[in-house]
mmCIF file of C-alpha atoms in Angstrom:
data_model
loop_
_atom_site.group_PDB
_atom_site.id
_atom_site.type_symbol
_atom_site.label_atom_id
_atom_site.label_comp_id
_atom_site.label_asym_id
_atom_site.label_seq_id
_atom_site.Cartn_x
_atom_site.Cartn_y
_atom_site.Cartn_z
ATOM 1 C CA UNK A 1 0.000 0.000 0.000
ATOM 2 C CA UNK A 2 1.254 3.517 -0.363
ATOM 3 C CA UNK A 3 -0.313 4.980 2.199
ATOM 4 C CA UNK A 4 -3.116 5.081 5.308
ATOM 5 C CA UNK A 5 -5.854 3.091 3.924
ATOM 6 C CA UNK A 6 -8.960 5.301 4.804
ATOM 7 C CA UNK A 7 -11.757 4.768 2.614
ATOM 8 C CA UNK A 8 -11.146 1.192 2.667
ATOM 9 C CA UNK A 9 -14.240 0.088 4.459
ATOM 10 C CA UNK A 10 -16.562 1.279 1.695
ATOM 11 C CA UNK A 11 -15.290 -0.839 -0.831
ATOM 12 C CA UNK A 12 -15.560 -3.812 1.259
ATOM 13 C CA UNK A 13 -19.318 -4.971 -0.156
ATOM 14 C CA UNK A 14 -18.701 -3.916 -3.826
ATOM 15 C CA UNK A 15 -15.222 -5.558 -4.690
ATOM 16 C CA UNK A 16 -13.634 -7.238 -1.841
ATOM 17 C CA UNK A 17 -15.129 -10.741 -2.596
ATOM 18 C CA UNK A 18 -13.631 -10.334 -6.526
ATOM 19 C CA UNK A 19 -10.518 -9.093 -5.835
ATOM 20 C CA UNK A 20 -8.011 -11.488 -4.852
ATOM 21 C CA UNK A 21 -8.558 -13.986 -7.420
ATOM 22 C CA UNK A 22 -5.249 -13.836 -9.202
ATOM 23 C CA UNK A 23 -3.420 -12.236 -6.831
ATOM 24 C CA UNK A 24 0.423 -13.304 -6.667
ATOM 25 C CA UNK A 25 2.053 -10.904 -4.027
ATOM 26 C CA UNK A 26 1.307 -10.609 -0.836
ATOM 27 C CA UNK A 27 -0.424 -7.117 0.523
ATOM 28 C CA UNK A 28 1.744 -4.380 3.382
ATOM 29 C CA UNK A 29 -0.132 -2.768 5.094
ATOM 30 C CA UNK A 30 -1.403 -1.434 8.329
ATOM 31 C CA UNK A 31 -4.144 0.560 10.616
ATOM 32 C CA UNK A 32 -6.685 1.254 8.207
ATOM 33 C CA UNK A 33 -5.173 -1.285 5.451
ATOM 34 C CA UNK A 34 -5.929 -3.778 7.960
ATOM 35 C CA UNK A 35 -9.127 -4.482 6.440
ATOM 36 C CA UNK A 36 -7.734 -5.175 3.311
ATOM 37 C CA UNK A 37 -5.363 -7.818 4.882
ATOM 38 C CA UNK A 38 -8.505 -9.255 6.557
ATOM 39 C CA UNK A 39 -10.218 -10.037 3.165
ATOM 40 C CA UNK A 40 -6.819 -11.208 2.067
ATOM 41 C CA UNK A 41 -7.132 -14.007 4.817
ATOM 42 C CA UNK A 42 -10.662 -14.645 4.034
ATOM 43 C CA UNK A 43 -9.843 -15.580 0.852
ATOM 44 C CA UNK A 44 -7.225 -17.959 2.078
ATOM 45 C CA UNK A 45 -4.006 -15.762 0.952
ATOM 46 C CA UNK A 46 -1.321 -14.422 3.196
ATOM 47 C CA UNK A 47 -0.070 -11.351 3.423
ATOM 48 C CA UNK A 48 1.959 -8.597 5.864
ATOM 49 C CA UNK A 49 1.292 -6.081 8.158
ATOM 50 C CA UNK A 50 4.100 -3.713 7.755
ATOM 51 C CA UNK A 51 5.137 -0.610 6.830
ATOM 52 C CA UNK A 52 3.839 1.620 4.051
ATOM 53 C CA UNK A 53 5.742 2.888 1.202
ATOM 54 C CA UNK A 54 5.763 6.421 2.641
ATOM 55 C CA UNK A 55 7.029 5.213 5.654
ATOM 56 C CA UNK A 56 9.901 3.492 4.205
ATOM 57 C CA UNK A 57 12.820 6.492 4.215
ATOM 58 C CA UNK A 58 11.961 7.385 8.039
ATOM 59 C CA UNK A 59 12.345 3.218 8.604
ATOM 60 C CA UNK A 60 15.018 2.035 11.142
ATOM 61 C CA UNK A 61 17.399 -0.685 9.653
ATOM 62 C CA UNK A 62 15.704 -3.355 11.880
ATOM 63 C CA UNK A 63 12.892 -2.531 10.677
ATOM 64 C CA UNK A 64 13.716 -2.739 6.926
ATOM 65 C CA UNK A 65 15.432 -5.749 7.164
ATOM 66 C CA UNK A 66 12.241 -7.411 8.772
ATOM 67 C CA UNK A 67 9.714 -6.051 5.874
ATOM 68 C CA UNK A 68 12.201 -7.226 3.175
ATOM 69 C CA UNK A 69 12.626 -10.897 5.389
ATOM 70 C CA UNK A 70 8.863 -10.706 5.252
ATOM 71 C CA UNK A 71 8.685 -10.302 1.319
ATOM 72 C CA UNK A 72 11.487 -12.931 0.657
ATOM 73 C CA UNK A 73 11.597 -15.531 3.019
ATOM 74 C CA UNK A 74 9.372 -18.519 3.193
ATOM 75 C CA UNK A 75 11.407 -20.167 6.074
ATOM 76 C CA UNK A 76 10.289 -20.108 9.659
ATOM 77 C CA UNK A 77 12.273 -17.557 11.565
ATOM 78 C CA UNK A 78 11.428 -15.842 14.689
ATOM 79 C CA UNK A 79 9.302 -12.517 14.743
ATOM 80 C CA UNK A 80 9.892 -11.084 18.040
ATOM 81 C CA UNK A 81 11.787 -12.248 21.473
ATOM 82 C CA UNK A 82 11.797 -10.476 24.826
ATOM 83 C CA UNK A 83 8.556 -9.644 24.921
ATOM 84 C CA UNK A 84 6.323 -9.419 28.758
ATOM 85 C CA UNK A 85 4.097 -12.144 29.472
ATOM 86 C CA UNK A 86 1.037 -11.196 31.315
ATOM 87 C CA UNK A 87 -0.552 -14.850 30.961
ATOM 88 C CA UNK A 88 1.482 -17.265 30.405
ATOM 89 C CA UNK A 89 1.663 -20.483 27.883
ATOM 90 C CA UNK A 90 2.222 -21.420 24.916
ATOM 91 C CA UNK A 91 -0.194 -21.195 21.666
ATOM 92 C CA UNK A 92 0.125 -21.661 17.727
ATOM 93 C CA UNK A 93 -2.285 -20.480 15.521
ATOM 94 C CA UNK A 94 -2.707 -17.907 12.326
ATOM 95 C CA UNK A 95 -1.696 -14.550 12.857
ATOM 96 C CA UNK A 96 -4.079 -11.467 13.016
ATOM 97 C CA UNK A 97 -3.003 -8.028 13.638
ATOM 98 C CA UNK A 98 -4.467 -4.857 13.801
ATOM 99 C CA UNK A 99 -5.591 -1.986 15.500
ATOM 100 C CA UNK A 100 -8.554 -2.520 17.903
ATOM 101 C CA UNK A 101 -10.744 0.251 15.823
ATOM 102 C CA UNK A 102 -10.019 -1.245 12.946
ATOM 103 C CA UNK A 103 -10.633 -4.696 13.785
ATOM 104 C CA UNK A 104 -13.971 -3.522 15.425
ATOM 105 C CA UNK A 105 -14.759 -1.962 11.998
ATOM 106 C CA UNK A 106 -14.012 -5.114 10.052
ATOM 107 C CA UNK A 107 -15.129 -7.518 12.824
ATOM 108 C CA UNK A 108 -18.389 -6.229 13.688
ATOM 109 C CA UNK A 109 -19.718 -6.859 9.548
ATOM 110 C CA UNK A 110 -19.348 -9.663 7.745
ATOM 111 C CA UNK A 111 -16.327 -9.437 6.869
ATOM 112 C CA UNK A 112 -14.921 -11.857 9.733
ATOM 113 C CA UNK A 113 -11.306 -13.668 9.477
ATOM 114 C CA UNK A 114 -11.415 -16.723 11.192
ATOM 115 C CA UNK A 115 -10.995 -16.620 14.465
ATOM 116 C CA UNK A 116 -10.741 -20.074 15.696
ATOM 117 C CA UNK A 117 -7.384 -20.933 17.180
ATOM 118 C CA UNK A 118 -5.710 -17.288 16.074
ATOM 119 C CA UNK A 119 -3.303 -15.492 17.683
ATOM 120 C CA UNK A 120 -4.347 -11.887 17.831
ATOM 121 C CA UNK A 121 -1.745 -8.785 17.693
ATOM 122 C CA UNK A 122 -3.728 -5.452 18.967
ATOM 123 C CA UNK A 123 -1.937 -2.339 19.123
ATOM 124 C CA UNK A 124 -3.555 1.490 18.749
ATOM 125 C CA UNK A 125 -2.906 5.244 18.701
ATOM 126 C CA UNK A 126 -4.743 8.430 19.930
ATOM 127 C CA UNK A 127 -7.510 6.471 21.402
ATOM 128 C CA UNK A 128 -8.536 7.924 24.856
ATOM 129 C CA UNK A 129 -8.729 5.226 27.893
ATOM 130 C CA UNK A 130 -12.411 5.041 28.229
ATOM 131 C CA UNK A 131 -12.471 4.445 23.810
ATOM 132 C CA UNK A 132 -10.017 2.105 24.174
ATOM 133 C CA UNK A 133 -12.514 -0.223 26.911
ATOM 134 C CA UNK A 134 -15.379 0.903 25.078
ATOM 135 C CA UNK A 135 -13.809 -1.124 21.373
ATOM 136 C CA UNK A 136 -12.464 -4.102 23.735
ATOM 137 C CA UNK A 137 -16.034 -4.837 25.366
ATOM 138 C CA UNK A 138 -17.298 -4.748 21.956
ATOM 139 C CA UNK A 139 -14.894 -7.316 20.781
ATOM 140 C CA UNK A 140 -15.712 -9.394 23.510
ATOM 141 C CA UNK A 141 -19.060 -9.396 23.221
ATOM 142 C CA UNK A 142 -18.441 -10.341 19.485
ATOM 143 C CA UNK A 143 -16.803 -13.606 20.676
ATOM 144 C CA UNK A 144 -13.645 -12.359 19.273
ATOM 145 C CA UNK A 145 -11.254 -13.296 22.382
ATOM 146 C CA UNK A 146 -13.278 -16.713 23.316
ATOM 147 C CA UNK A 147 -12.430 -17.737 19.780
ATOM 148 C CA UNK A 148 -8.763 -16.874 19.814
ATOM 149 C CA UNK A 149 -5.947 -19.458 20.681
ATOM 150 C CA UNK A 150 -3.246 -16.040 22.186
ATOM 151 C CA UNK A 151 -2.260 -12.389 22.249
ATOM 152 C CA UNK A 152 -0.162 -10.245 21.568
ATOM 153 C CA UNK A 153 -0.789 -6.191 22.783
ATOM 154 C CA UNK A 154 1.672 -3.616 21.386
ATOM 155 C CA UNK A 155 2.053 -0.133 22.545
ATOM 156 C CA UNK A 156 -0.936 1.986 22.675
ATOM 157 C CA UNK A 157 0.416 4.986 21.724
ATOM 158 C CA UNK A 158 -0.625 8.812 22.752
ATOM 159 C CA UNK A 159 -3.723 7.096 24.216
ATOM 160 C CA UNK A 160 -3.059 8.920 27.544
ATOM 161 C CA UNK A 161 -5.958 11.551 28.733
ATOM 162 C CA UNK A 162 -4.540 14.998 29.239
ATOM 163 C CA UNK A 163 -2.970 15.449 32.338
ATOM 164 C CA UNK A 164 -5.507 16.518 35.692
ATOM 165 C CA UNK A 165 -4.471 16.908 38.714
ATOM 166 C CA UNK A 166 -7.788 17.084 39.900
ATOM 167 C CA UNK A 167 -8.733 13.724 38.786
ATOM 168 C CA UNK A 168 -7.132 10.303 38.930
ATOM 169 C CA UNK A 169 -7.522 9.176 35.300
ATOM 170 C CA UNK A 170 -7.341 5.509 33.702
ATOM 171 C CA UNK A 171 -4.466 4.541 31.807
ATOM 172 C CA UNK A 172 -4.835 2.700 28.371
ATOM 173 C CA UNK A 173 -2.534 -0.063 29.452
ATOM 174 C CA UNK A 174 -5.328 -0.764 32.725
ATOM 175 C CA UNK A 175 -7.453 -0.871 30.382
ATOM 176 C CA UNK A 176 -6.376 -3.271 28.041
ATOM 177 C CA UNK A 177 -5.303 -5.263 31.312
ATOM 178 C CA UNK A 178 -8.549 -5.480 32.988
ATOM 179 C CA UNK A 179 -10.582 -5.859 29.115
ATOM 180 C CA UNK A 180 -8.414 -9.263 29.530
ATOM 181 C CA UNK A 181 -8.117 -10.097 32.889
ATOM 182 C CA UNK A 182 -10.314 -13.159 32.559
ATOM 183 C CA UNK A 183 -8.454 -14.394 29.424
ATOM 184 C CA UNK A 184 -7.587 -18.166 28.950
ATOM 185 C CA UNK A 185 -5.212 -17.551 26.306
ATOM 186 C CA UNK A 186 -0.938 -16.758 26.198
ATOM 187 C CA UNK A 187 -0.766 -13.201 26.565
ATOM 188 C CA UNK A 188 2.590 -11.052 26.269
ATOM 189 C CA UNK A 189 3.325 -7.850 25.507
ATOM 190 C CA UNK A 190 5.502 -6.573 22.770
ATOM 191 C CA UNK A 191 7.878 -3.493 22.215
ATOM 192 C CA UNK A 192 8.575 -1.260 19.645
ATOM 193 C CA UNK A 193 4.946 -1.491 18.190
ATOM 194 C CA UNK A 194 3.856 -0.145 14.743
ATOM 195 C CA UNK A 195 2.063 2.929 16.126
ATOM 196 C CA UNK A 196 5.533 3.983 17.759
ATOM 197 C CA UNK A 197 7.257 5.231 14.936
ATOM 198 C CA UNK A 198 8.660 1.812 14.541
ATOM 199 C CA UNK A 199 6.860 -0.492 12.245
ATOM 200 C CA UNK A 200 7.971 -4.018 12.860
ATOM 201 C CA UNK A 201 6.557 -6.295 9.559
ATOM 202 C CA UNK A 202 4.508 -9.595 11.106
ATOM 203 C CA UNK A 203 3.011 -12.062 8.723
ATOM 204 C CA UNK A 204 -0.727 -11.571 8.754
ATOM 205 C CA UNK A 205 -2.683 -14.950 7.920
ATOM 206 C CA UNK A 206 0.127 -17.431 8.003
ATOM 207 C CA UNK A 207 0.898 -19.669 11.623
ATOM 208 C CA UNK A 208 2.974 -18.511 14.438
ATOM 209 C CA UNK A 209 3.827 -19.929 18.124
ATOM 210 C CA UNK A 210 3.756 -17.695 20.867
ATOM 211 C CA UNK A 211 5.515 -18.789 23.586
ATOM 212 C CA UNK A 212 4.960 -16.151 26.142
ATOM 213 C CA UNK A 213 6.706 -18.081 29.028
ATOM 214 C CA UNK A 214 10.225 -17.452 26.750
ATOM 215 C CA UNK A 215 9.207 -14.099 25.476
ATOM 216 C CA UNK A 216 8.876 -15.023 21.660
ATOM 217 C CA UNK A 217 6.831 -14.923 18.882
ATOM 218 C CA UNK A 218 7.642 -17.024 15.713
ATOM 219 C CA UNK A 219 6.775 -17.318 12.202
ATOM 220 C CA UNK A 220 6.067 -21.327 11.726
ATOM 221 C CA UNK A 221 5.947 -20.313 7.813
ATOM 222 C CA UNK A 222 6.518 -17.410 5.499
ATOM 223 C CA UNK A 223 3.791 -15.613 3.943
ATOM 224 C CA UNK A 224 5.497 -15.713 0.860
ATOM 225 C CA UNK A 225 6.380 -18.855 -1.078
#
């Protein structure tokens, strides 16, 4: 993708379902372009959430080298290591990873990746605390973390409420913490995150193990072939 990806949702219904016929090479994208990677899956093709091509001069060189390992190889190879874990275990499954407003944008229509058995990556930027619990309730009343298999939560990024000293305000990462509490899944948390000015490529589709009790996430197969 070149850029963003807004405007994305209303071409869903009209030319989504057509689309990825003879496709050969795999989708980058993020945020927004998230959807697009979800119809990708749908329609049983892999693809990458990465960087954009306007992000790629202000990329550092781990990052580069991770889109372009994305793009050319088809080995397993691990995706990220020393990350936090919050529940611990182990889990394999396809990997899914978005923002939570887009996924509740995609998820809530009928435009639904599978679920079953997935390992989820959420991250998010300039959503306010009380957004941020507002999107995860709605995902969990969608089924959408009873269905998964793990998690992974990135860093939520200028999601802070202004400072008051007159208040004691929620933080996003108590959110996120308590939207989960109750989950049965491998949960860890990763740094640098896309939002962060860092934009880390993951395979989007294709089947990882998380092993949150070593810190790691890896790619069990490349999204390219």
């Amino acid at each position: 993708m070149g850029r963003g990806g807004y405007g994305l949702l209303r071409l869903l219904a009209s030319r989504m379902p057509t689309c990825f016929g003879a496709a050969t090479k795999p989708i980058v994208g993020f945020s927004d372009g998230t959807l697009l990677l979800a119809q990708a899956a749908r329609a049983g093709l892999a693809s990458i959430h990465g960087p954009v091509v306007t992000q790629l001069g202000r990329l550092a060189s781990e990052d580069h080298d991770a889109l372009f390992a994305a793009l050319e190889q088809p080995d397993a190879r691990l995706l990220l290591s020393g990350l936090e874990a919050l529940v611990k275990g182990q889990a394999t499954g396809p990997l899914l990873a978005a923002t939570s407003r887009s996924s509740r944008a995609c998820w809530e229509r009928p435009y639904l990746p599978d679920l079953r058995g997935a390992i989820l990556f959420f991250e998010d930027v300039g959503e306010r605390p009380y957004r941020l619990d507002r999107l995860l309730t709605q995902l969990e009343l969608a089924g959408v973390f009873q269905a998964a298999a793990g998690l992974v939560t990135g860093e939520f990024r200028d999601c802070d409420e202004p400072a008051d000293p007159s208040r004691r305000l929620p933080r996003p990462t108590r959110c996120c913490a308590s939207g989960w509490a109750a989950c049965a899944f491998p949960w860890s948390w990763a740094r640098p995150s896309a939002t962060a000015g860092r934009n880390h490529a993951l395979p989007y589709g294709t089947r990882v193990a998380l092993d949150a009790d070593a810190g790691t996430l890896a790619a069990l197969e490349g999204a390219v072939s």
